[in-house]
CSV table of C-alpha atoms in Angstrom, one decimal:
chain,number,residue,atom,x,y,z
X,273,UNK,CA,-20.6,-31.7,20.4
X,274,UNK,CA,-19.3,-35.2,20.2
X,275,UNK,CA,-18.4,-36.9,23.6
X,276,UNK,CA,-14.4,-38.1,24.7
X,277,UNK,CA,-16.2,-41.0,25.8
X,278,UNK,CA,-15.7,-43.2,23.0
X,279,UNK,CA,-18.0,-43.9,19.6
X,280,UNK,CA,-21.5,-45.0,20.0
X,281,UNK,CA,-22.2,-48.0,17.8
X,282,UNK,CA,-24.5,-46.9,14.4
X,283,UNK,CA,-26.3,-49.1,11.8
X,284,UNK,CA,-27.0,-49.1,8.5
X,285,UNK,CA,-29.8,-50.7,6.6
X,286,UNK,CA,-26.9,-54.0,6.1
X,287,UNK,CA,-24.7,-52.9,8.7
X,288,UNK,CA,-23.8,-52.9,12.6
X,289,UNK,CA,-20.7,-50.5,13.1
X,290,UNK,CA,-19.5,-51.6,16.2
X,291,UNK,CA,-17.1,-49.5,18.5
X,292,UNK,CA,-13.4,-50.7,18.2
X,293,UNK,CA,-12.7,-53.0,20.3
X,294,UNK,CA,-9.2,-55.2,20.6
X,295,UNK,CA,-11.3,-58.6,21.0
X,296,UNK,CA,-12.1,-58.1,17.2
X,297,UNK,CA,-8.2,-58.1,15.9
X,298,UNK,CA,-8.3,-61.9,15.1
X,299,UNK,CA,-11.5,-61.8,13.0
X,300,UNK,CA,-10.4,-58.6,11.3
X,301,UNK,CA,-6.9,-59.9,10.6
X,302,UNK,CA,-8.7,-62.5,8.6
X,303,UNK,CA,-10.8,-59.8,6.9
X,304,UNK,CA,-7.9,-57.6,6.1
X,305,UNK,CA,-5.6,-60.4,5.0
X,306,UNK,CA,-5.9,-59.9,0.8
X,307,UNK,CA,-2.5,-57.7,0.0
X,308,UNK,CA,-4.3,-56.4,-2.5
X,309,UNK,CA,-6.2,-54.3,-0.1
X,310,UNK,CA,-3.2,-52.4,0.3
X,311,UNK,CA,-2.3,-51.5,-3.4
X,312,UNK,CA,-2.9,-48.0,-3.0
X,313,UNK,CA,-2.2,-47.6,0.8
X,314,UNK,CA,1.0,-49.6,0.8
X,315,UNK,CA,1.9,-51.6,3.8
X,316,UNK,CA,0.3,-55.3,4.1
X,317,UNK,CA,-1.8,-57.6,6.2
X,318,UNK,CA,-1.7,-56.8,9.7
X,319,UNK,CA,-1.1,-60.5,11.4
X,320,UNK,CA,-3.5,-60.8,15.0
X,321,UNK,CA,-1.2,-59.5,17.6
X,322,UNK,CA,0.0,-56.8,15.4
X,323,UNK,CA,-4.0,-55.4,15.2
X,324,UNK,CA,-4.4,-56.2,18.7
X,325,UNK,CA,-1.5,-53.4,20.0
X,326,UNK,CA,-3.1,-51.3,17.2
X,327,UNK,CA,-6.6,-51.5,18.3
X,328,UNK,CA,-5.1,-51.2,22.2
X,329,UNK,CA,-3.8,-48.0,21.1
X,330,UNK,CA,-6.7,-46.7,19.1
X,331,UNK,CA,-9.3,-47.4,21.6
X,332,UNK,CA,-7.7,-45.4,24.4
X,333,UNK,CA,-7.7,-42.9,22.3
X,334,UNK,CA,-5.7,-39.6,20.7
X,335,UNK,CA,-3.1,-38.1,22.5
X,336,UNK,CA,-4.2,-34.7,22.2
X,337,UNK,CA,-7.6,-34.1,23.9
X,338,UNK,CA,-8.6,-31.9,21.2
X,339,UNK,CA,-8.5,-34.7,19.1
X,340,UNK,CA,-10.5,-37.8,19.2
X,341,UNK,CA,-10.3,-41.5,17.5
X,342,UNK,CA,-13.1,-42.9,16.4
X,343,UNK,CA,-12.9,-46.3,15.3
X,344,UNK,CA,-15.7,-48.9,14.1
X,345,UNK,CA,-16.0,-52.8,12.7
X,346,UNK,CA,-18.4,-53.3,10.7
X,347,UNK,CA,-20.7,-56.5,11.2
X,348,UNK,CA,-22.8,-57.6,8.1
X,349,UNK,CA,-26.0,-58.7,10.0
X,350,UNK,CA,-27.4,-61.3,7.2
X,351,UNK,CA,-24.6,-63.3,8.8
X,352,UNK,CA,-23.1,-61.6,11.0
X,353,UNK,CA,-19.5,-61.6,10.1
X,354,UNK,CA,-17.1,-58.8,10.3
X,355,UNK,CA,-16.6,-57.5,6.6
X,356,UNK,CA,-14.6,-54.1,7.6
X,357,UNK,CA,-13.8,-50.9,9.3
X,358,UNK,CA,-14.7,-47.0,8.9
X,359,UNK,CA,-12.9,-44.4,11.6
X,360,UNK,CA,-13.3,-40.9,12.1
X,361,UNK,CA,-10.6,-38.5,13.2
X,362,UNK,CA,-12.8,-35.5,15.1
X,363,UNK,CA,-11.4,-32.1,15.2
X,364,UNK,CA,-13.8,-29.7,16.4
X,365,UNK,CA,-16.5,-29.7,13.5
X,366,UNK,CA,-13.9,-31.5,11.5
X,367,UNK,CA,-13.5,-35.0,10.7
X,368,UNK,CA,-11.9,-36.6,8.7
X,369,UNK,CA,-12.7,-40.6,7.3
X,370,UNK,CA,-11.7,-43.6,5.8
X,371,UNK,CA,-13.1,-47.1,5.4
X,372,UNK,CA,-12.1,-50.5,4.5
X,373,UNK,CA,-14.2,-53.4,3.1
X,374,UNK,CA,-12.5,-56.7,3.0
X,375,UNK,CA,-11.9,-58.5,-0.6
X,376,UNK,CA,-14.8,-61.0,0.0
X,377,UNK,CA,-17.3,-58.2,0.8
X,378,UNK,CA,-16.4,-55.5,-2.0
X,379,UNK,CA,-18.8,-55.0,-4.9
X,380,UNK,CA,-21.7,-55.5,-2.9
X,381,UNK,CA,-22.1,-51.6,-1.7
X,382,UNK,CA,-21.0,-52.2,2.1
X,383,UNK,CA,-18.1,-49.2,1.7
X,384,UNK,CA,-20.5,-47.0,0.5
X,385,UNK,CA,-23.5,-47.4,2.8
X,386,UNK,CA,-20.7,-47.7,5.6
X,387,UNK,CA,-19.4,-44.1,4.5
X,388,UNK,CA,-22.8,-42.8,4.0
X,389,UNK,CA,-23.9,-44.0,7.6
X,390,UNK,CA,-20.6,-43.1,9.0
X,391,UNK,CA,-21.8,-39.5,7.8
X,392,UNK,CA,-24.8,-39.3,9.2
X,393,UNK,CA,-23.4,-40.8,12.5
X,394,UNK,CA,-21.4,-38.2,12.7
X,395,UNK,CA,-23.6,-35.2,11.6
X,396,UNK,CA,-26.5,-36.5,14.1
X,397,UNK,CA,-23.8,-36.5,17.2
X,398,UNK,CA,-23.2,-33.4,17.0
X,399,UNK,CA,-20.7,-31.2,15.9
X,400,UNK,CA,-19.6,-32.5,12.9
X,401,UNK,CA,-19.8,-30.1,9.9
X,402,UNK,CA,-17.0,-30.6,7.7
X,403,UNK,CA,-15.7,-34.1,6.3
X,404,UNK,CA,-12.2,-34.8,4.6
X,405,UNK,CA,-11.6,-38.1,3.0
X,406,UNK,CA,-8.4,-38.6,1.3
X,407,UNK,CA,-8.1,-40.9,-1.8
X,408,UNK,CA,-5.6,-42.7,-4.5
X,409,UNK,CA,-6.5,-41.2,-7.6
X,410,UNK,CA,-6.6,-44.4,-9.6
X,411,UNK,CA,-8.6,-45.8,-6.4
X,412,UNK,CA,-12.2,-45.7,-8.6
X,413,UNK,CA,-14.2,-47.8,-5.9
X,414,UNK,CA,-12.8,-45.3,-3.3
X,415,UNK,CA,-13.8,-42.6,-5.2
X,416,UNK,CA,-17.6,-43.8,-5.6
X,417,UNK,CA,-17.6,-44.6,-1.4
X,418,UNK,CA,-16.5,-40.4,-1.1
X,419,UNK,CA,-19.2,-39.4,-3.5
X,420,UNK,CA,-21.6,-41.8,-1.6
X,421,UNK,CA,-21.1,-40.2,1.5
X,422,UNK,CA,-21.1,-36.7,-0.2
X,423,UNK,CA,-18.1,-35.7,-0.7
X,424,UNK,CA,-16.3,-34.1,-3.6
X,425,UNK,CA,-12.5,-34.0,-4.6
X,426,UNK,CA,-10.4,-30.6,-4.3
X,427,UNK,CA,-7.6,-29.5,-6.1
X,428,UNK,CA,-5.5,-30.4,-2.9
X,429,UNK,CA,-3.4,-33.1,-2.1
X,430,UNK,CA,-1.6,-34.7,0.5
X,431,UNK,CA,0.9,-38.3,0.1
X,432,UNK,CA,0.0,-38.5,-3.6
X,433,UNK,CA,-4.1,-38.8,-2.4
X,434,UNK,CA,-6.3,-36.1,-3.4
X,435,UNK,CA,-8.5,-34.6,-0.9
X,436,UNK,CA,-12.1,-34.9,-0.9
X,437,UNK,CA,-14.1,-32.9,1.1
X,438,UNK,CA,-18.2,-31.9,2.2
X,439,UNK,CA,-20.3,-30.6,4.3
X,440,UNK,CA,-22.8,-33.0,5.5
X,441,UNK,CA,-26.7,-31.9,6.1
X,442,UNK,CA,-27.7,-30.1,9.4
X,443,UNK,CA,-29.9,-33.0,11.3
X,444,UNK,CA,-33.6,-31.3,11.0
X,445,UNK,CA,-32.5,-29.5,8.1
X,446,UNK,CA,-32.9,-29.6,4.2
């Protein structure tokens, strides 16, 4: 079953996904500055100390103890810049995901390999059987990153998003 201890970092063949930390917030203000970003979320560009708090009160983690935060940055490692985020909300063999790629990074495949390892990451810790990502449904790039990472939509929805759902591969399995 996956630890209360925090995230352990994973990598993909492009990718570090480091463990949330609040020392990243002023790079990753800079990567989440583009309002587009937030066309389909709403909000807009978190300013430093404002992802600093955030990340404060993500890293110490969910209230409930049933319930844990799993949070990530995700370092390109050709240069070793920030480029975004995936996080994990773990209930049980439930989790449920989201990512973000910054403007400069998208169209390269980063969300989707993030999402794909994310996944994985979670399947090979243990516990994990179930994942739920939800998703605008004029979001198109958001809903190749779901399929990606083997998920499919449902007839549900929740805030306008349409939930997509799978059940990711038993480690040692086929």
């Amino acid at each position: 079953m996956p630890t209360t201890t925090g995230p352990l970092p994973f990598t993909t063949p492009r990718l570090d996904a480091l463990p949330l930390d609040p020392a990243y917030a002023e790079e990753m203000a800079a990567v989440l500055a583009d309002p587009a970003l937030y066309a389909f979320t709403g909000g807009g560009p978190p300013d430093p100390a404002t992802l600093r708090s955030r990340y404060e009160r993500q890293s110490a983690g969910s209230p409930d103890p049933a319930e844990l935060w799993w949070n990530w940055v995700l370092r390109v490692r050709a240069d070793g810049r920030l480029a975004g985020y995936v996080q994990a909300t773990v209930r049980g063999p439930r989790a449920e995901i989201a990512w973000v790629v910054g403007t400069p990074w998208q169209g390269r495949g980063y969300a989707s390999e993030a999402a794909k390892g994310l996944a994985a990451h979670l399947t090979s810790a243990g516990g994990v059987r179930m994942l739920v990502a939800h998703v605008h449904p004029d979001h198109a790039a958001s809903e190749a990153v779901a399929s990606a990472a083997g998920l499919a939509p449902t007839g549900e929805w929740e805030d306008g998003e349409r939930r997509w759902t799978g059940n990711p591969p038993v480690p040692g399995f086929r």
